[in-house]
CSV table of C-alpha atoms in Angstrom, one decimal:
chain,number,residue,atom,x,y,z
A,14,VAL,CA,-7.0,-5.6,0.2
A,15,LYS,CA,-10.6,-4.8,-0.6
A,16,MET,CA,-12.2,-4.7,-4.1
A,17,TRP,CA,-11.8,-1.4,-5.9
A,18,GLN,CA,-14.9,0.7,-6.0
A,19,SER,CA,-16.2,1.8,-9.4
A,20,THR,CA,-17.7,5.3,-8.9
A,21,HIS,CA,-17.9,8.4,-11.0
A,22,GLU,CA,-16.8,10.8,-8.2
A,23,CYS,CA,-14.5,11.0,-5.3
A,24,SER,CA,-15.8,9.0,-2.3
A,25,ILE,CA,-14.8,11.9,0.1
A,26,CYS,CA,-15.3,15.2,-1.6
A,27,LYS,CA,-17.6,14.1,-4.4
A,28,ALA,CA,-15.4,15.7,-7.1
A,29,PRO,CA,-16.4,14.3,-10.5
A,30,PHE,CA,-13.9,12.2,-12.4
A,31,PHE,CA,-12.9,13.3,-16.0
A,32,TRP,CA,-15.3,10.9,-17.8
A,33,ASN,CA,-18.3,12.1,-15.7
A,34,ILE,CA,-19.5,14.8,-18.1
A,35,PHE,CA,-22.8,15.2,-16.3
A,36,GLY,CA,-21.1,15.6,-12.9
A,37,MET,CA,-18.7,18.2,-14.3
A,38,ILE,CA,-21.5,20.3,-15.8
A,39,LYS,CA,-23.7,19.9,-12.6
A,40,LYS,CA,-20.8,21.1,-10.4
A,41,LEU,CA,-19.3,23.6,-12.9
A,42,ARG,CA,-15.8,22.2,-12.6
A,43,SER,CA,-13.4,20.1,-14.6
A,44,GLY,CA,-13.0,16.5,-13.9
A,45,CYS,CA,-10.0,14.8,-12.1
A,46,ARG,CA,-8.3,11.5,-12.4
A,47,ARG,CA,-9.5,8.5,-10.3
A,48,HIS,CA,-7.2,6.8,-7.9
A,49,HIS,CA,-7.8,3.9,-5.5
A,50,CYS,CA,-6.8,3.5,-1.9
A,51,ARG,CA,-4.9,0.2,-1.8
A,52,ILE,CA,-6.3,-0.6,1.7
A,53,CYS,CA,-10.0,0.3,1.6
A,54,GLY,CA,-10.4,0.3,-2.3
A,55,ARG,CA,-12.4,3.5,-2.4
A,56,SER,CA,-12.3,5.7,-5.6
A,57,LEU,CA,-10.6,9.0,-4.7
A,58,CYS,CA,-9.3,12.2,-6.2
A,59,LYS,CA,-5.6,13.1,-6.0
A,60,ASN,CA,-6.2,15.4,-3.0
A,61,HIS,CA,-7.6,12.6,-0.9
A,62,SER,CA,-5.1,9.9,-1.9
A,63,ASN,CA,-1.8,11.8,-2.1
A,64,THR,CA,0.0,9.8,0.6
A,65,LYS,CA,2.0,6.7,-0.3
A,66,VAL,CA,3.1,4.1,2.3
A,67,SER,CA,4.6,0.6,2.2
A,68,SER,CA,2.7,-1.6,4.6
A,69,SER,CA,3.9,-5.2,4.8
A,70,LEU,CA,0.8,-6.0,6.9
A,71,HIS,CA,-1.3,-5.4,3.7
A,72,GLY,CA,1.3,-7.1,1.4
A,73,PHE,CA,2.9,-3.9,0.0
A,74,GLU,CA,6.7,-3.7,0.1
A,75,ILE,CA,6.8,-0.7,-2.2
A,76,PRO,CA,5.0,2.6,-1.5
A,77,VAL,CA,1.4,2.5,-2.6
A,78,ARG,CA,-1.4,5.1,-2.6
A,79,VAL,CA,-3.5,5.3,0.6
A,80,CYS,CA,-6.4,7.5,1.3
A,81,SER,CA,-6.3,10.2,4.0
A,82,GLU,CA,-8.7,8.2,6.3
A,83,CYS,CA,-6.8,4.9,6.1
A,84,ILE,CA,-3.5,6.6,6.7
A,85,SER,CA,-4.8,7.8,10.1
A,86,LYS,CA,-5.8,4.3,11.0
A,87,LEU,CA,-2.5,2.6,10.3
A,88,ASP,CA,-0.8,1.5,13.5
A,89,ASN,CA,2.7,3.1,13.8
A,90,SER,CA,3.9,0.1,15.7
A,91,ILE,CA,3.6,-2.2,12.7
A,92,PRO,CA,6.7,-2.2,10.6
A,93,HIS,CA,6.2,-0.5,7.3
A,94,SER,CA,8.3,-2.8,5.3
A,95,LEU,CA,9.8,-6.3,5.5
A,96,GLN,CA,12.4,-5.5,2.9
A,97,LEU,CA,16.0,-6.2,4.0
A,98,LYS,CA,19.0,-5.4,1.8
A,99,ILE,CA,21.7,-8.0,2.3
A,100,GLU,CA,25.0,-7.1,0.6
A,101,GLY,CA,26.6,-10.1,-1.1
A,102,ASN,CA,25.3,-13.5,-1.7
A,103,ILE,CA,22.9,-15.4,0.5
A,104,THR,CA,24.5,-18.6,1.7
A,105,GLN,CA,21.5,-20.1,3.5
A,106,ALA,CA,17.8,-19.5,3.8
A,107,SER,CA,15.3,-21.3,5.9
A,108,LEU,CA,11.5,-20.8,5.7
A,109,ASN,CA,9.1,-21.8,8.5
A,110,VAL,CA,5.6,-21.8,7.0
A,111,VAL,CA,3.8,-22.3,10.3
A,112,THR,CA,5.4,-19.3,12.1
A,113,ARG,CA,5.8,-17.3,8.9
A,114,GLN,CA,9.5,-16.6,9.6
A,115,LEU,CA,12.3,-16.4,7.1
A,116,PHE,CA,15.9,-16.9,8.3
A,117,VAL,CA,18.7,-15.6,6.0
A,118,THR,CA,22.5,-15.6,6.4
A,119,SER,CA,25.1,-14.1,4.1
A,120,PRO,CA,28.9,-14.2,4.1
A,121,SER,CA,29.1,-10.4,4.4
A,122,SER,CA,27.1,-10.5,7.6
A,123,PRO,CA,27.7,-13.0,10.4
A,124,ILE,CA,24.3,-12.1,11.8
A,125,LYS,CA,21.3,-14.3,11.0
A,126,HIS,CA,18.5,-12.1,9.7
A,127,VAL,CA,14.9,-13.0,10.8
A,128,LEU,CA,12.0,-11.6,8.7
A,129,LEU,CA,8.9,-12.0,10.8
A,130,ASN,CA,5.4,-12.3,9.3
A,131,ALA,CA,6.8,-12.6,5.8
A,132,MET,CA,4.1,-12.3,3.2
A,133,PHE,CA,4.2,-15.6,1.2
């Protein structure tokens, strides 16, 4: 995740943010709220950051705001989330730090679940 930019207007359409009084007067429009893309860190208006995705590759298990340019660059072959809901209690868990794999078993499921590339 990159550092968040601190600009006074949208990085894509140059719409002024609501505290940018000079920019609002110059462009004869009201200001908008600033949002940040959680992948590239750019400052964006709502129109250019209205998509939310969960990308385990970037460490986000819950949907987060992503700009229109970064969403087009995301690889669809990468799993969007590593979350796995296991009903009941977990009876055994094993973590391999070298391969970044987490093995989990539960009494409700005889299958051993493998979470690859776990973010830890």
